Coordinates of C-alpha atoms in Angstrom, one line a residue:
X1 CA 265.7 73.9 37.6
X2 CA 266.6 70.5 37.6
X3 CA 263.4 69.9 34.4
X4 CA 265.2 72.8 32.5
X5 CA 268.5 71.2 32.5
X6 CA 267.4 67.6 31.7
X7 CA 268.3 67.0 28.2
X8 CA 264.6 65.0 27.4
X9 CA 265.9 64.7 23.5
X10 CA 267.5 61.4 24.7
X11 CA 264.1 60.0 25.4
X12 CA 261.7 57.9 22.7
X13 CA 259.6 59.8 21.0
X14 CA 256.6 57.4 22.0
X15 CA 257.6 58.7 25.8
X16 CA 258.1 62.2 25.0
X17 CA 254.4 62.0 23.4
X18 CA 253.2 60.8 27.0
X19 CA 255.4 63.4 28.9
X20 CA 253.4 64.7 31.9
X21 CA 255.7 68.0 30.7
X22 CA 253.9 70.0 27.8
X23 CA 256.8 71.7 26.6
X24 CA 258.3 67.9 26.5
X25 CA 255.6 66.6 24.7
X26 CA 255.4 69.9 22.4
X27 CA 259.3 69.7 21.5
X28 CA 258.4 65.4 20.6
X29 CA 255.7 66.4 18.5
X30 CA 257.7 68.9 16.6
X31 CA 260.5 66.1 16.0
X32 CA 258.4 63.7 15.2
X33 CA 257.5 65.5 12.2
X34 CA 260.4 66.1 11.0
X35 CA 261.7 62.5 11.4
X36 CA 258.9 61.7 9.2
X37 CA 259.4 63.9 7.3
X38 CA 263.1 62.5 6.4
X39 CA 262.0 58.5 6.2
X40 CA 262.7 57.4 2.0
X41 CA 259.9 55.2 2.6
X42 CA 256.7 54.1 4.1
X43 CA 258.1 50.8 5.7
X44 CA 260.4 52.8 7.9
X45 CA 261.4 52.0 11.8
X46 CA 260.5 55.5 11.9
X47 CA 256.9 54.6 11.9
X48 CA 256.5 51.6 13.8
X49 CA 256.2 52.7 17.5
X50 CA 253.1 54.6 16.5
X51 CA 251.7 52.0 14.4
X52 CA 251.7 49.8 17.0
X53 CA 250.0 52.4 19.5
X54 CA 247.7 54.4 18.1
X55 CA 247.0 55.9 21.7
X56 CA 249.7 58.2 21.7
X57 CA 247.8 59.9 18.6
X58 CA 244.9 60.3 20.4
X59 CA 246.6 62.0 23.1
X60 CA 248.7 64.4 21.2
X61 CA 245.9 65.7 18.9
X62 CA 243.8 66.4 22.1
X63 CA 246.8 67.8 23.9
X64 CA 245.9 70.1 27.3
X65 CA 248.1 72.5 26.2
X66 CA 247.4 74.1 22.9
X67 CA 250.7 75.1 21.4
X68 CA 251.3 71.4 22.6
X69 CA 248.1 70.7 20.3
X70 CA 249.2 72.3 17.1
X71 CA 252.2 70.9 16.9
X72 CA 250.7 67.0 17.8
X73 CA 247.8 67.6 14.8
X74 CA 250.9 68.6 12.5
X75 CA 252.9 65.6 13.4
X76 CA 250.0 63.5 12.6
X77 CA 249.5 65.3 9.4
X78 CA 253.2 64.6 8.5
X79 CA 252.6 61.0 10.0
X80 CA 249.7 60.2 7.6
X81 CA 251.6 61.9 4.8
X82 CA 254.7 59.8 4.8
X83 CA 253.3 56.6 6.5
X84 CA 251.0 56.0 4.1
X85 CA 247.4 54.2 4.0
X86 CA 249.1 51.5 6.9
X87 CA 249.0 55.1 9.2
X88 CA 245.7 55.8 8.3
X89 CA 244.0 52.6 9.0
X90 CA 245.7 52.1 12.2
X91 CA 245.1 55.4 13.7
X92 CA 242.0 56.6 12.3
X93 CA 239.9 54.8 14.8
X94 CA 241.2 56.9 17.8
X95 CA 241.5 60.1 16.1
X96 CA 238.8 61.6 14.3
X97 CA 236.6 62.2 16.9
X98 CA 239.4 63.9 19.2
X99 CA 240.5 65.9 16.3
X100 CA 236.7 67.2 15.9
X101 CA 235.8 67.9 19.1
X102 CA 239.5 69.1 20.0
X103 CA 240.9 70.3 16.6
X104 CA 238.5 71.6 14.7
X105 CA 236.7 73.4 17.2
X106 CA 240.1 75.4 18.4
X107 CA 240.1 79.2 18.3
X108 CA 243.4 78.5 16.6
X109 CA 243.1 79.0 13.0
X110 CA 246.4 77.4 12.4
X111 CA 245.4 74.4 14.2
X112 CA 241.7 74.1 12.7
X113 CA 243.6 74.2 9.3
X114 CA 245.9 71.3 10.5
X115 CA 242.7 69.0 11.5
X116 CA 241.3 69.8 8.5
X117 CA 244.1 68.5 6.9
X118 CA 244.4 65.5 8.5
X119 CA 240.6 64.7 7.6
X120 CA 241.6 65.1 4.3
X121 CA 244.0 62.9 4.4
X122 CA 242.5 60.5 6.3
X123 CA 240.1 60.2 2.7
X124 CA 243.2 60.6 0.9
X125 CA 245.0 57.5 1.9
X126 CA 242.3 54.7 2.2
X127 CA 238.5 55.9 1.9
X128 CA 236.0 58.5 3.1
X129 CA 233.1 55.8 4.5
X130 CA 235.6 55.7 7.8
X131 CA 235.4 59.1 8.4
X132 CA 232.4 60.4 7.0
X133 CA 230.4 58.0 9.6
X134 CA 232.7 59.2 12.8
X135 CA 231.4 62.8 11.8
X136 CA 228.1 61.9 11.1
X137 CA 227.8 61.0 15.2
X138 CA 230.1 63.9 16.0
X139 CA 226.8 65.6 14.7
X140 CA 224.5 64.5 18.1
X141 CA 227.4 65.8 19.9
X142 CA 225.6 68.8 23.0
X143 CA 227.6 71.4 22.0
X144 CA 226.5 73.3 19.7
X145 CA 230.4 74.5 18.6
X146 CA 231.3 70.8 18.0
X147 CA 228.2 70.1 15.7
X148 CA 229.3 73.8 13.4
X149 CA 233.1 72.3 13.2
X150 CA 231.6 68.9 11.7
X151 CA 229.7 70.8 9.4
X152 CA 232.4 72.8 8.2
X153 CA 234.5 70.4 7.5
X154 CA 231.7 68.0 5.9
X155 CA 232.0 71.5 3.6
X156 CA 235.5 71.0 2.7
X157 CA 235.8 67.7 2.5
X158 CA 232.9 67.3 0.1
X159 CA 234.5 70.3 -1.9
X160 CA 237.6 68.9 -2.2
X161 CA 236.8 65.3 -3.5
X162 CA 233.0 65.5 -4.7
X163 CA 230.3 62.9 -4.6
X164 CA 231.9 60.7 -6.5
X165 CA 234.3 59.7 -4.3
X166 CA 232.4 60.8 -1.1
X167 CA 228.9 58.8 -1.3
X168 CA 226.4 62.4 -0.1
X169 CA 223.5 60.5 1.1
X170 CA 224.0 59.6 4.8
X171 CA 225.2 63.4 5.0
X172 CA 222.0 64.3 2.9
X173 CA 219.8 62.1 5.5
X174 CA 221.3 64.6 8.4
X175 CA 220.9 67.9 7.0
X176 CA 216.9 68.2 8.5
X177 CA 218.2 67.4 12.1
X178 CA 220.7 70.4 11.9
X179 CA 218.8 72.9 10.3
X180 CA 216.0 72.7 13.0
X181 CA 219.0 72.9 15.3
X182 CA 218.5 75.9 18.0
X183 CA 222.2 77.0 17.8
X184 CA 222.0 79.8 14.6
X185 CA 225.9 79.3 13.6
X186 CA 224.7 75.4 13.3
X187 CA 222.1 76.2 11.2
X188 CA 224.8 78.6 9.1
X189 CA 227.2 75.5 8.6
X190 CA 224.4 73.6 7.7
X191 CA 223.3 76.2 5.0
X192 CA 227.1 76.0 3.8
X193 CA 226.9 72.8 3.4
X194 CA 223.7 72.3 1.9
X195 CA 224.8 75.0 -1.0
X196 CA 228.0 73.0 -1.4
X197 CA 225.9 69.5 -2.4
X198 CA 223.7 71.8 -4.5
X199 CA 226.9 72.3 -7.0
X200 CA 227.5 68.8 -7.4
X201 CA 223.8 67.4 -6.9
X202 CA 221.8 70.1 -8.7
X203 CA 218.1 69.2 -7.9
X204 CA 218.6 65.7 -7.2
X205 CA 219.4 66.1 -4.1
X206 CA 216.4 67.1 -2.6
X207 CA 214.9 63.9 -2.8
X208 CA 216.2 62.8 0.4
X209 CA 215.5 65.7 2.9
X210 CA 213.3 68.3 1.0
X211 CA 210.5 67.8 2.3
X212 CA 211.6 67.6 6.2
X213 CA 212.6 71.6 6.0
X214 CA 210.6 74.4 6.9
X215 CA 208.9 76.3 4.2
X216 CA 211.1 79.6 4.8
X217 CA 214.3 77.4 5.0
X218 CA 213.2 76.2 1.5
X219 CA 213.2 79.4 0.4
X220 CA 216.1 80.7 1.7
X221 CA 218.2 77.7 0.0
X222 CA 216.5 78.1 -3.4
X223 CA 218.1 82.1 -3.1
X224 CA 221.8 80.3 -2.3
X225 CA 221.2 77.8 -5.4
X226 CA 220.4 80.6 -7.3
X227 CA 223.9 81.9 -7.5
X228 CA 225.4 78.2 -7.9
X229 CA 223.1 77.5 -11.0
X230 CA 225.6 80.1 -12.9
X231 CA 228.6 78.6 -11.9
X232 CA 230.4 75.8 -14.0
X233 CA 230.1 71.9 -13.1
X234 CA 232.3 71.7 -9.8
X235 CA 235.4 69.3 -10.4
X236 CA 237.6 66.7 -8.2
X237 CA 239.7 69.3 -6.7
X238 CA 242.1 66.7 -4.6
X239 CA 243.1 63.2 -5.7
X240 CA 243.1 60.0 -3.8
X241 CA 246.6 58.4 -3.4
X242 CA 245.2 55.5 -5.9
X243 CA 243.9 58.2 -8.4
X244 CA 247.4 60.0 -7.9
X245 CA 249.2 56.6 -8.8
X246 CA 247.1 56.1 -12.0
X247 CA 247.4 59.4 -12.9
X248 CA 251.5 59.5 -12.6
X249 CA 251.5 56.1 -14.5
X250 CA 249.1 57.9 -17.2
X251 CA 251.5 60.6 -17.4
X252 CA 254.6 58.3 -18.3
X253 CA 252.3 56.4 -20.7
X254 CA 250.5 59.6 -22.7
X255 CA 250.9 63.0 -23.8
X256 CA 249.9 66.0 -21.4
X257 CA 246.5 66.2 -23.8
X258 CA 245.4 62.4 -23.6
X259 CA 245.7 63.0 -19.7
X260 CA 243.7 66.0 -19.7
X261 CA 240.9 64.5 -21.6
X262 CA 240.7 61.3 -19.6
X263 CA 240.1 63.8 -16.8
X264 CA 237.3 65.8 -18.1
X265 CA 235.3 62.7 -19.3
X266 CA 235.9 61.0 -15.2
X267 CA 233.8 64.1 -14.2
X268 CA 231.0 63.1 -12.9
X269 CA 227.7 64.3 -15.3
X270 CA 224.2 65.5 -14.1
X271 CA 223.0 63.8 -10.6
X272 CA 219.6 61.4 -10.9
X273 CA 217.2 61.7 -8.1
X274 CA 217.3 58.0 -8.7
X275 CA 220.8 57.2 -8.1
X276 CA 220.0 58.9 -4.4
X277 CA 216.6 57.2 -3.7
X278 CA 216.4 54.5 -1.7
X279 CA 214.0 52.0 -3.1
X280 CA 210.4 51.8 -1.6
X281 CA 208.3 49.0 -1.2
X282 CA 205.4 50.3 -2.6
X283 CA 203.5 46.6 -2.7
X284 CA 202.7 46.7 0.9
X285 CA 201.0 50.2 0.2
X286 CA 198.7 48.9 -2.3
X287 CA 195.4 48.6 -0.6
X288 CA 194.1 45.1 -0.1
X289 CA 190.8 45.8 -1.9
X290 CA 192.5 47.5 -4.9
X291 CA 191.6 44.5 -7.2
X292 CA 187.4 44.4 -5.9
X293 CA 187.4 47.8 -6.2
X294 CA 189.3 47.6 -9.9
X295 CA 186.3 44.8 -11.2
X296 CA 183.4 47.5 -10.1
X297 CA 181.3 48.5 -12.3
X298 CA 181.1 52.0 -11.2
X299 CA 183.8 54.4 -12.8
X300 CA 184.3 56.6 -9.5
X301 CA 185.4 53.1 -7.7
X302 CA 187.8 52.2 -10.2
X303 CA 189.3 55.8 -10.4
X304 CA 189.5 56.0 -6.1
X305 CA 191.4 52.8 -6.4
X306 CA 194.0 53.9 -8.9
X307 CA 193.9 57.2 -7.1
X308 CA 195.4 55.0 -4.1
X309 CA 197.9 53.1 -6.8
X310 CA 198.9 56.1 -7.4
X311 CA 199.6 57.7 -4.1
X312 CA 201.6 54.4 -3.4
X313 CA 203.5 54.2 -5.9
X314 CA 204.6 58.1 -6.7
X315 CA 207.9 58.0 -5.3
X316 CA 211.5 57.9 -6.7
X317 CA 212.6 54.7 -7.0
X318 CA 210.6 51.3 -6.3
X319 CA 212.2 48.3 -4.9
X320 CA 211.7 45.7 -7.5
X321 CA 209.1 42.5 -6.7
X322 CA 205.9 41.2 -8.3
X323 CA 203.5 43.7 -10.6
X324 CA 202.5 41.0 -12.7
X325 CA 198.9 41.5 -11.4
X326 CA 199.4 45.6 -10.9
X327 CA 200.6 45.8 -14.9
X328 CA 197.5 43.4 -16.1
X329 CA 195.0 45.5 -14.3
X330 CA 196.7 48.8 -15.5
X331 CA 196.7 47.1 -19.2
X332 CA 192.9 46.7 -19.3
X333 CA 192.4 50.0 -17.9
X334 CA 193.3 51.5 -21.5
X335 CA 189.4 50.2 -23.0
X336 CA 188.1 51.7 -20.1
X337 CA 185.3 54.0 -21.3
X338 CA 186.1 56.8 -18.5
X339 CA 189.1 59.0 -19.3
X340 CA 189.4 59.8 -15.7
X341 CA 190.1 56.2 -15.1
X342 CA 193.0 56.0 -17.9
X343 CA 194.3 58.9 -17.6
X344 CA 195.4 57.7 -13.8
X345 CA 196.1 54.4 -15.0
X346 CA 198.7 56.3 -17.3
X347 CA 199.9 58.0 -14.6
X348 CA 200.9 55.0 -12.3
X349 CA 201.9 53.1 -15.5
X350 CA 204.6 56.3 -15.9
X351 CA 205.7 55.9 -12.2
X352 CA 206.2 52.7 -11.9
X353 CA 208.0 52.5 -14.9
X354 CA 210.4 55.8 -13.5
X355 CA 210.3 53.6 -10.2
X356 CA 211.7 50.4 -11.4
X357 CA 213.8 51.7 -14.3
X358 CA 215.3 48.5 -16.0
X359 CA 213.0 46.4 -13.4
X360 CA 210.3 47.5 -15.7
X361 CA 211.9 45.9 -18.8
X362 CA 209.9 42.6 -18.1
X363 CA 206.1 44.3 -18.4
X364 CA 207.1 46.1 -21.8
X365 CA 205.2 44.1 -23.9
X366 CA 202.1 43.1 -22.2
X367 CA 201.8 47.1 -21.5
X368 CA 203.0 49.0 -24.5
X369 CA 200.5 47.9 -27.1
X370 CA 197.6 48.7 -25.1
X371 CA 198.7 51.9 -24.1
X372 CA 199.1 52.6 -28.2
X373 CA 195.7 51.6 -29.0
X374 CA 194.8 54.0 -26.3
X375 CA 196.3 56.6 -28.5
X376 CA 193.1 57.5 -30.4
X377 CA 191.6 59.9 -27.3
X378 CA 191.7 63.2 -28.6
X379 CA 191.5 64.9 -25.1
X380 CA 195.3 67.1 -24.9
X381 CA 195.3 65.8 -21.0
X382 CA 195.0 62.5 -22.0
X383 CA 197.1 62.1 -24.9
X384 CA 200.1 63.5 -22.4
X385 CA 199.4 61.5 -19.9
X386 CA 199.7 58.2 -22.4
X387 CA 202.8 59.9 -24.1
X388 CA 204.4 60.3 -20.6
X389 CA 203.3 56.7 -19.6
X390 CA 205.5 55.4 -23.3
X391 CA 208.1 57.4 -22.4
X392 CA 209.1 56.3 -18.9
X393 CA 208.3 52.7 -20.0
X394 CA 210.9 53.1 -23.3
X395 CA 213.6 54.6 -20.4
X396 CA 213.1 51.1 -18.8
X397 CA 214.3 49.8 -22.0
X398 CA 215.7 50.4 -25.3
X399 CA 214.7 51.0 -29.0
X400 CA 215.7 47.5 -30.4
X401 CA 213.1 45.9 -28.0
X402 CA 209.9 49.0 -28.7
X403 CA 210.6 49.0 -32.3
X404 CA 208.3 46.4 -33.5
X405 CA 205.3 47.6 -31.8
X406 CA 206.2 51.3 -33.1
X407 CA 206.6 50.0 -36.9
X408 CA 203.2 48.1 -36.1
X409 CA 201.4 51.4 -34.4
X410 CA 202.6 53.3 -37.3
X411 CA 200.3 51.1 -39.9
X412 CA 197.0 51.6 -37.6
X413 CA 193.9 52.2 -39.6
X414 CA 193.3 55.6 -37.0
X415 CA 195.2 58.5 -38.0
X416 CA 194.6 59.9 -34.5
X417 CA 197.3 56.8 -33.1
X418 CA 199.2 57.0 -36.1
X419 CA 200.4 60.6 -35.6
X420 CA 200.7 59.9 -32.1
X421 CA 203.0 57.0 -32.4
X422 CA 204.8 59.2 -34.3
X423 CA 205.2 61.6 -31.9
X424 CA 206.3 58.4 -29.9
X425 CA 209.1 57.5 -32.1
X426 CA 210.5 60.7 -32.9
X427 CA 211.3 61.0 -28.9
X428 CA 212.7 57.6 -28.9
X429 CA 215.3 58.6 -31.4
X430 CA 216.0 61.2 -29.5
X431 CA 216.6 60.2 -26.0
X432 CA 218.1 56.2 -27.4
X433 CA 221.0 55.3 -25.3
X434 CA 222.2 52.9 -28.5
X435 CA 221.9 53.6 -31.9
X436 CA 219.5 52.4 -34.1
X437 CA 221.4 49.5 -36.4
X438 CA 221.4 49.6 -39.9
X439 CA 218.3 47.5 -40.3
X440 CA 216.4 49.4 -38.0
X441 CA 217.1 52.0 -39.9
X442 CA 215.7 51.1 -42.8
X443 CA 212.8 50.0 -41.1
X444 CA 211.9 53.5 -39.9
X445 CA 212.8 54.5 -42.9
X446 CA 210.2 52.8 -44.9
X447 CA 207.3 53.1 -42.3
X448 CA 208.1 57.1 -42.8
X449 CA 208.2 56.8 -46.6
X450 CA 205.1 55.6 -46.6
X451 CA 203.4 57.9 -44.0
X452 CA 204.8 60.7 -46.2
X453 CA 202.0 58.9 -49.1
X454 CA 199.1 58.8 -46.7
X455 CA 196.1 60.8 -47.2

């Protein structure tokens, strides 16, 4: 009786938090909210006890008691909210895995909302690189509930802010390990989560863990992408506080429809496998006898060889380093006699080339011109595989710096790499990041006025 009359309002709210009593702690939780909720500002007394211990966060978003519980995640919701990015970086370190393991995985839904929330504004005030790495090891956590939560909210979180702000590959990296999980609701999340990438990744995003799944899991994900392939481009669906503060000083700057178009062009366009790769060394795979074998004499030799080149170097992106020796030995393959032989040597000229991107930029001219001359094979196979091989090497770089060969191509005595060439050119103009300048123009201009009077 004595407990029920004590008047444990008088107490700090730091001791109430620690209160062996659950009702005590409960009734502290519920005012600390409030009191936060009543600070004018972040710099507040208000907030200082529980910036200086972030234990007593830890304890009341794992609170025994689960009424207890809800109302601790919703204080620290309301903490976070009105404290500011000073809240989050001094309590994030002690919370997120507590609010997983205790939070999320409640049979509350009130309280799974509220830990949800507090993720979210965890990313909100600061960054997501914090908190997406503390649930990235809450996904080797034994029960199989714990790893489901994770995943769920991984869902929501990347739903709510999209890749651009939440960098998808370490998440990408762990999708295999849970869908070979044992535990079927794990393997649901995992789906979930999966499909929610898909609408901001497209295709892309199979580069990184593809190829680790199970053919039937394959094919039950290409059935979910299905449906997102109709729907629109996702969009940012929360801000960050620092996004919010632009967006209110935008909005005392410009009218409503200036804002709204600055936000549709901060969308984030279509996803390169590229941009998610991470580069391979592909050097060290080149065998050591590719060279010997390169200088035989027999045509099956130098095709096995750039069969290996090949192999090696067919992957998404390349980490950049020496090819000086590589491109000259690709470059002399175009006079080989054997197709066989050039058309592979196109094909690793086109991977590389995709590989390196603007690492590539620097072999442009020793490579290009050959490849041209090379131009003249009739064989359809062939001619795609050179066309492919110009193309990947013009994405490395740019029409001012392939213009002069083009112009020069375009005057060849064969009619064969003439037309071809054209071919060449006409998908340059296409795909050009820049414009061509006014000179240029006239240049192209000319060399198709006077292809217009061949014979």
């Amino acid at each position: 009786m004595a407990d029920q009359e004590e008047d444990f309002s008088s107490l700090p709210l730091p001791d109430r938090f620690a209160h062996k009593n659950w009702k005590v702690r409960k009734q502290g939780y519920e005012d600390a909210a409030k009191t936060f909720e009543t600070t004018p500002d972040e710099s507040d007394p208000a907030f200082r006890p529980f910036l200086l211990d972030s234990s007593l966060w830890k304890g009341a978003v794992a609170d025994s008691n689960v009424a207890a519980q809800q109302d601790g995640i919703n204080a620290l919701c309301s903490f976070l909210k009105y404290g500011g990015q000073q809240a989050c970086t001094k309590s994030r370190n002690v919370t997120v895995t507590p609010i997983v393991e205790k939070g999320l995985s409640s049979t509350r839904a009130a309280t799974k909302q509220s830990a949800l929330e507090a993720l979210l504004l965890y990313i909100e005030l600061d960054k997501p690189d914090p908190i997406i790495d503390d649930l990235l090891q809450c996904l080797n956590n034994k029960q199989p509930k714990i790893i489901s939560a994770t995943l769920t909210a991984l869902t929501a979180i990347f739903h709510a802010y999209g890749i651009k702000i939440v960098d998808p590959k370490p998440v990408l990296k762990a999708l295999p390990k849970v869908f070979g999980h044992a535990d079927k609701n794990v393997r649901a999340e995992a789906q979930k989560l999966a499909v929610e990438l898909y609408r901001w990744l497209r295709e892309a995003m199979k580069t990184l863990f593809w190829g680790e799944l199970k053919p039937v899991q394959q094919q039950d994900l290409e059935k979910l992408f299905e449906a997102v392939k109709q729907e629109p481009p996702p969009r940012q669906e929360r801000l960050l506080r620092s996004q919010q503060a632009v967006e209110a000083a935008s909005a005392g700057a410009q009218q409503d429809g200036d804002i709204e178009t600055e936000a549709e062009e901060d969308q984030p366009g279509e996803i390169d496998a590229f941009d998610l790769a991470e580069p391979v060394d592909v050097l060290s795979k080149v065998p050591a006898d590719f060279q010997e074998n390169m200088a035989s004499s027999k045509w099956k030799d130098r095709k096995d060889a750039l069969d290996a080149l090949y192999a090696a170097v067919n992957t998404d992106r390349i980490k950049d380093g020496s090819f000086d020796e590589i491109v000259a030995v690709l470059a002399k393959s175009m006079k080989d006699a054997n197709i066989a032989v050039v058309t592979v040597a196109a094909n690793c000229i086109e991977c590389i080339a995709k590989g390196l991107r603007h690492g590539f930029a620097k072999y442009r001219s020793r490579i290009m011109p050959p490849i041209m001359e090379r131009l003249k094979e009739k064989k359809q196979s062939v001619a795609d595989a050179l066309g492919a091989a110009l193309d990947a090497v013009f994405a490395s770089t740019g029409l001012s710096e392939c213009l002069e060969d083009i112009l020069e191509f375009l005057k060849h005595k064969n009619p064969q790499v003439k037309s071809e060439t054209l071919k060449f050119l006409i998908r340059c103009l296409r795909t050009t990041r820049a414009a061509p300048s006014k000179p240029e123009v006239k240049l192209i201009a000319e060399a198709a006025t006077k292809l217009l009077t061949d014979d």
